[in-house]
Short mmCIF file of C-alpha atoms in Angstrom, two decimals:
data_model
loop_
_atom_site.label_atom_id
_atom_site.label_comp_id
_atom_site.label_asym_id
_atom_site.label_seq_id
_atom_site.Cartn_x
_atom_site.Cartn_y
_atom_site.Cartn_z
CA UNK A 253 102.02 66.20 113.42
CA UNK A 254 102.44 67.34 117.02
CA UNK A 255 100.67 70.56 116.04
CA UNK A 256 97.74 68.52 114.72
CA UNK A 257 97.48 66.87 118.15
CA UNK A 258 97.19 70.21 119.92
CA UNK A 259 94.91 71.76 117.32
CA UNK A 260 92.41 69.16 118.53
CA UNK A 261 93.10 69.23 122.26
CA UNK A 262 93.92 72.96 122.65
CA UNK A 263 92.41 74.94 119.76
CA UNK A 264 94.03 78.28 119.06
CA UNK A 265 97.13 77.58 121.11
CA UNK A 266 100.61 78.84 120.25
CA UNK A 267 103.40 76.81 118.67
CA UNK A 268 106.89 78.27 119.22
CA UNK A 269 109.56 77.36 116.67
CA UNK A 270 113.01 78.64 115.77
CA UNK A 271 113.47 81.41 113.22
CA UNK A 272 114.34 79.23 110.23
CA UNK A 273 111.02 77.42 109.81
CA UNK A 274 109.34 77.63 106.41
CA UNK A 275 106.61 79.88 105.09
CA UNK A 276 104.62 76.73 104.32
CA UNK A 277 104.68 75.67 107.96
CA UNK A 278 103.49 79.08 109.07
CA UNK A 279 100.53 78.94 106.67
CA UNK A 280 99.69 75.38 107.70
CA UNK A 281 99.72 76.18 111.42
CA UNK A 282 97.76 79.42 111.19
CA UNK A 283 95.48 78.94 108.19
CA UNK A 284 94.80 75.20 108.24
CA UNK A 285 95.01 74.37 111.94
CA UNK A 286 93.90 77.71 113.36
CA UNK A 287 96.91 77.95 115.67
CA UNK A 288 99.29 80.81 116.43
CA UNK A 289 102.86 80.49 115.19
CA UNK A 290 105.62 82.32 117.05
CA UNK A 291 109.14 82.23 115.60
CA UNK A 292 112.05 82.86 117.96
CA UNK A 293 115.83 82.53 118.09
CA UNK A 294 117.53 79.27 117.12
CA UNK A 295 118.57 76.95 119.92
CA UNK A 296 116.19 74.64 121.77
CA UNK A 297 116.83 76.43 125.08
CA UNK A 298 115.79 79.73 123.47
CA UNK A 299 112.63 78.26 121.97
CA UNK A 300 111.61 76.54 125.22
CA UNK A 301 112.38 79.65 127.25
CA UNK A 302 110.23 81.79 124.96
CA UNK A 303 107.32 79.33 125.21
CA UNK A 304 107.48 79.52 129.00
CA UNK A 305 107.51 83.33 128.97
CA UNK A 306 104.56 83.55 126.57
CA UNK A 307 102.51 81.24 128.76
CA UNK A 308 103.52 82.75 132.11
CA UNK A 309 102.84 86.29 130.90
CA UNK A 310 99.47 85.34 129.49
CA UNK A 311 100.51 86.57 126.06
CA UNK A 312 99.90 83.13 124.60
CA UNK A 313 99.09 79.55 125.48
CA UNK A 314 102.32 78.00 124.19
CA UNK A 315 101.56 74.29 124.22
CA UNK A 316 104.62 73.33 122.15
CA UNK A 317 108.19 74.55 121.75
CA UNK A 318 109.96 72.80 118.89
CA UNK A 319 113.14 73.40 116.91
CA UNK A 320 113.97 72.26 113.38
CA UNK A 321 116.68 70.02 114.88
CA UNK A 322 113.89 67.92 116.42
CA UNK A 323 114.06 69.08 120.04
CA UNK A 324 110.50 69.31 121.33
CA UNK A 325 108.99 70.31 124.67
CA UNK A 326 105.37 70.59 125.74
CA UNK A 327 103.66 72.63 128.42
CA UNK A 328 101.77 69.61 129.76
CA UNK A 329 105.13 67.90 130.36
CA UNK A 330 106.71 70.84 132.15
CA UNK A 331 108.49 72.06 129.00
CA UNK A 332 110.97 69.21 129.29
CA UNK A 333 112.89 68.41 126.10
CA UNK A 334 111.63 64.83 125.90
CA UNK A 335 111.72 62.84 122.66
CA UNK A 336 109.99 59.85 124.21
CA UNK A 337 107.05 61.94 125.33
CA UNK A 338 106.78 63.42 121.85
CA UNK A 339 106.82 59.93 120.31
CA UNK A 340 104.02 58.80 122.63
CA UNK A 341 101.87 61.77 121.57
CA UNK A 342 102.36 60.85 117.89
CA UNK A 343 101.60 57.18 118.55
CA UNK A 344 98.40 58.25 120.28
CA UNK A 345 97.46 60.29 117.22
CA UNK A 346 98.19 57.29 115.02
CA UNK A 347 95.94 55.08 117.13
CA UNK A 348 93.07 57.56 117.07
CA UNK A 349 93.49 58.06 113.35
CA UNK A 350 93.41 54.30 112.73
CA UNK A 351 90.33 53.93 114.90
CA UNK A 352 88.64 56.56 112.77
CA UNK A 353 89.32 54.45 109.68
CA UNK A 354 92.35 56.26 108.22
CA UNK A 355 95.56 54.33 107.56
CA UNK A 356 97.92 57.30 107.13
CA UNK A 357 99.05 60.19 109.28
CA UNK A 358 100.30 61.98 106.18
CA UNK A 359 96.73 62.81 105.23
CA UNK A 360 96.61 65.05 108.31
CA UNK A 361 99.42 67.23 106.96
CA UNK A 362 98.62 67.01 103.27
CA UNK A 363 98.15 70.79 103.09
CA UNK A 364 101.65 71.46 104.40
CA UNK A 365 103.55 73.08 101.54
CA UNK A 366 107.14 71.90 101.15
CA UNK A 367 109.18 73.58 98.43
CA UNK A 368 111.74 71.57 96.44
CA UNK A 369 114.72 73.83 97.16
CA UNK A 370 115.69 74.29 100.81
CA UNK A 371 119.37 74.84 101.50
CA UNK A 372 121.63 76.50 104.04
CA UNK A 373 124.99 77.99 103.08
CA UNK A 374 127.79 79.09 105.40
CA UNK A 375 129.73 82.11 104.21
CA UNK A 376 133.07 82.20 106.01
CA UNK A 377 134.98 85.32 106.98
CA UNK A 378 138.52 84.21 106.35
CA UNK A 379 140.37 86.53 108.73
CA UNK A 380 138.66 84.71 111.60
CA UNK A 381 137.52 87.94 113.25
CA UNK A 382 134.08 88.18 114.84
CA UNK A 383 134.37 91.97 114.64
CA UNK A 384 134.89 91.79 110.87
CA UNK A 385 132.00 89.33 110.61
CA UNK A 386 129.70 91.68 112.52
CA UNK A 387 130.66 94.66 110.38
CA UNK A 388 130.06 92.75 107.13
CA UNK A 389 126.79 91.30 108.39
CA UNK A 390 125.46 94.72 109.39
CA UNK A 391 126.48 96.26 106.08
CA UNK A 392 124.98 93.48 103.97
CA UNK A 393 121.80 93.43 106.07
CA UNK A 394 121.27 97.15 105.60
CA UNK A 395 121.96 96.92 101.87
CA UNK A 396 119.43 94.09 101.54
CA UNK A 397 116.77 96.11 103.36
CA UNK A 398 117.38 99.05 101.03
CA UNK A 399 117.36 96.80 97.97
CA UNK A 400 114.06 95.31 99.13
CA UNK A 401 112.38 98.68 98.59
CA UNK A 402 112.93 98.40 94.83
CA UNK A 403 112.97 94.61 94.45
CA UNK A 404 109.40 93.51 93.74
CA UNK A 405 110.15 89.83 94.33
CA UNK A 406 111.25 90.44 97.94
CA UNK A 407 109.33 91.58 101.01
CA UNK A 408 110.90 92.14 104.42
CA UNK A 409 109.63 89.98 107.28
CA UNK A 410 109.14 92.68 109.91
CA UNK A 411 108.39 90.15 112.67
CA UNK A 412 111.65 88.25 112.26
CA UNK A 413 113.82 88.35 115.39
CA UNK A 414 117.07 86.79 114.17
CA UNK A 415 119.15 88.21 111.34
CA UNK A 416 117.09 89.51 108.43
CA UNK A 417 114.46 87.52 106.59
CA UNK A 418 112.70 88.19 103.28
CA UNK A 419 109.71 86.49 101.70
CA UNK A 420 109.88 85.67 98.00
CA UNK A 421 106.89 86.56 95.84
CA UNK A 422 107.23 83.27 93.97
CA UNK A 423 107.09 81.33 97.24
CA UNK A 424 109.53 80.63 100.03
CA UNK A 425 112.00 82.93 101.74
CA UNK A 426 115.64 83.68 102.38
CA UNK A 427 117.42 84.91 105.48
CA UNK A 428 120.91 85.71 106.64
CA UNK A 429 122.11 85.26 110.22
CA UNK A 430 125.41 85.85 111.94
CA UNK A 431 126.88 82.99 113.96
CA UNK A 432 127.34 83.88 117.62
CA UNK A 433 130.57 81.95 118.01
CA UNK A 434 132.17 81.53 114.57
CA UNK A 435 133.24 83.97 111.81
CA UNK A 436 130.36 82.76 109.65
CA UNK A 437 127.27 84.32 108.07
CA UNK A 438 124.56 81.75 107.46
CA UNK A 439 122.35 82.03 104.38
CA UNK A 440 119.17 79.96 104.23
CA UNK A 441 117.03 79.81 101.10
CA UNK A 442 113.70 78.11 100.43
CA UNK A 443 112.45 78.39 96.88
CA UNK A 444 110.24 76.86 94.20
CA UNK A 445 113.35 75.74 92.29
CA UNK A 446 117.13 75.79 92.28
CA UNK A 447 117.16 78.13 89.28
CA UNK A 448 114.81 80.56 91.01
CA UNK A 449 116.93 80.49 94.18
CA UNK A 450 120.11 81.27 92.28
CA UNK A 451 118.59 83.98 90.09
CA UNK A 452 116.57 85.81 92.76
CA UNK A 453 118.69 85.26 95.87
CA UNK A 454 122.10 83.65 95.62
CA UNK A 455 123.43 85.64 92.66
CA UNK A 456 122.45 89.02 94.22
CA UNK A 457 123.92 87.92 97.55
CA UNK A 458 127.16 86.83 95.91
CA UNK A 459 127.40 90.23 94.25
CA UNK A 460 126.96 91.93 97.63
CA UNK A 461 129.53 89.76 99.37
CA UNK A 462 132.00 90.30 96.51
CA UNK A 463 132.70 93.77 97.96
CA UNK A 464 134.56 91.93 100.71
CA UNK A 465 136.27 89.32 98.53
CA UNK A 466 139.57 89.73 100.37
CA UNK A 467 138.04 88.40 103.61
CA UNK A 468 134.89 86.55 102.54
CA UNK A 469 134.72 83.10 100.97
CA UNK A 470 131.51 82.79 98.91
CA UNK A 471 132.50 79.53 97.22
CA UNK A 472 129.87 77.63 99.21
CA UNK A 473 127.12 79.67 97.53
CA UNK A 474 128.18 79.60 93.88
#
């Protein structure tokens, strides 16, 4: 909804989000609202910092920096992470929408595609070593990239900046990321169904991680 606000007041501006946002959101922002969508690293400080840099460098007019956790900062408010300010902007949109004769804000985002399966799994490296975690993550990432060359249902997201991310031909995506502080590899999957997610993503990933079954716990996936 906050993007709808700025599509009206600042057409063509940039919305900065974290790396885990959906394919549906990207299409809605760019195709329906005519905005630019820039994904960056997770963490509200990272997202806000990137928005500032884009604006200061002239590379983009980043009106909004927002993370999936709900943290939101706007250029017009000095990029301060301010939930109250965000709420006021939405209330203003509600008032304008009501004055125009519409009784629902949901109609403004009716084209936003939300897939039924959206889950995050945490694969733990049981020896507790960040070095082991890094080695496994690098190996699995490279194997996935190679597999993508022959897997018609996957396509590599070349613009992704965190971990590795693949689009699914049936809709949605999956990505793996290494935790910075814990011996964990995060797997996020968005798909048209649970069955599709397991067949096209989670089963192949489990098979890859099984090479390291002495130090990797994949029970959270399967």
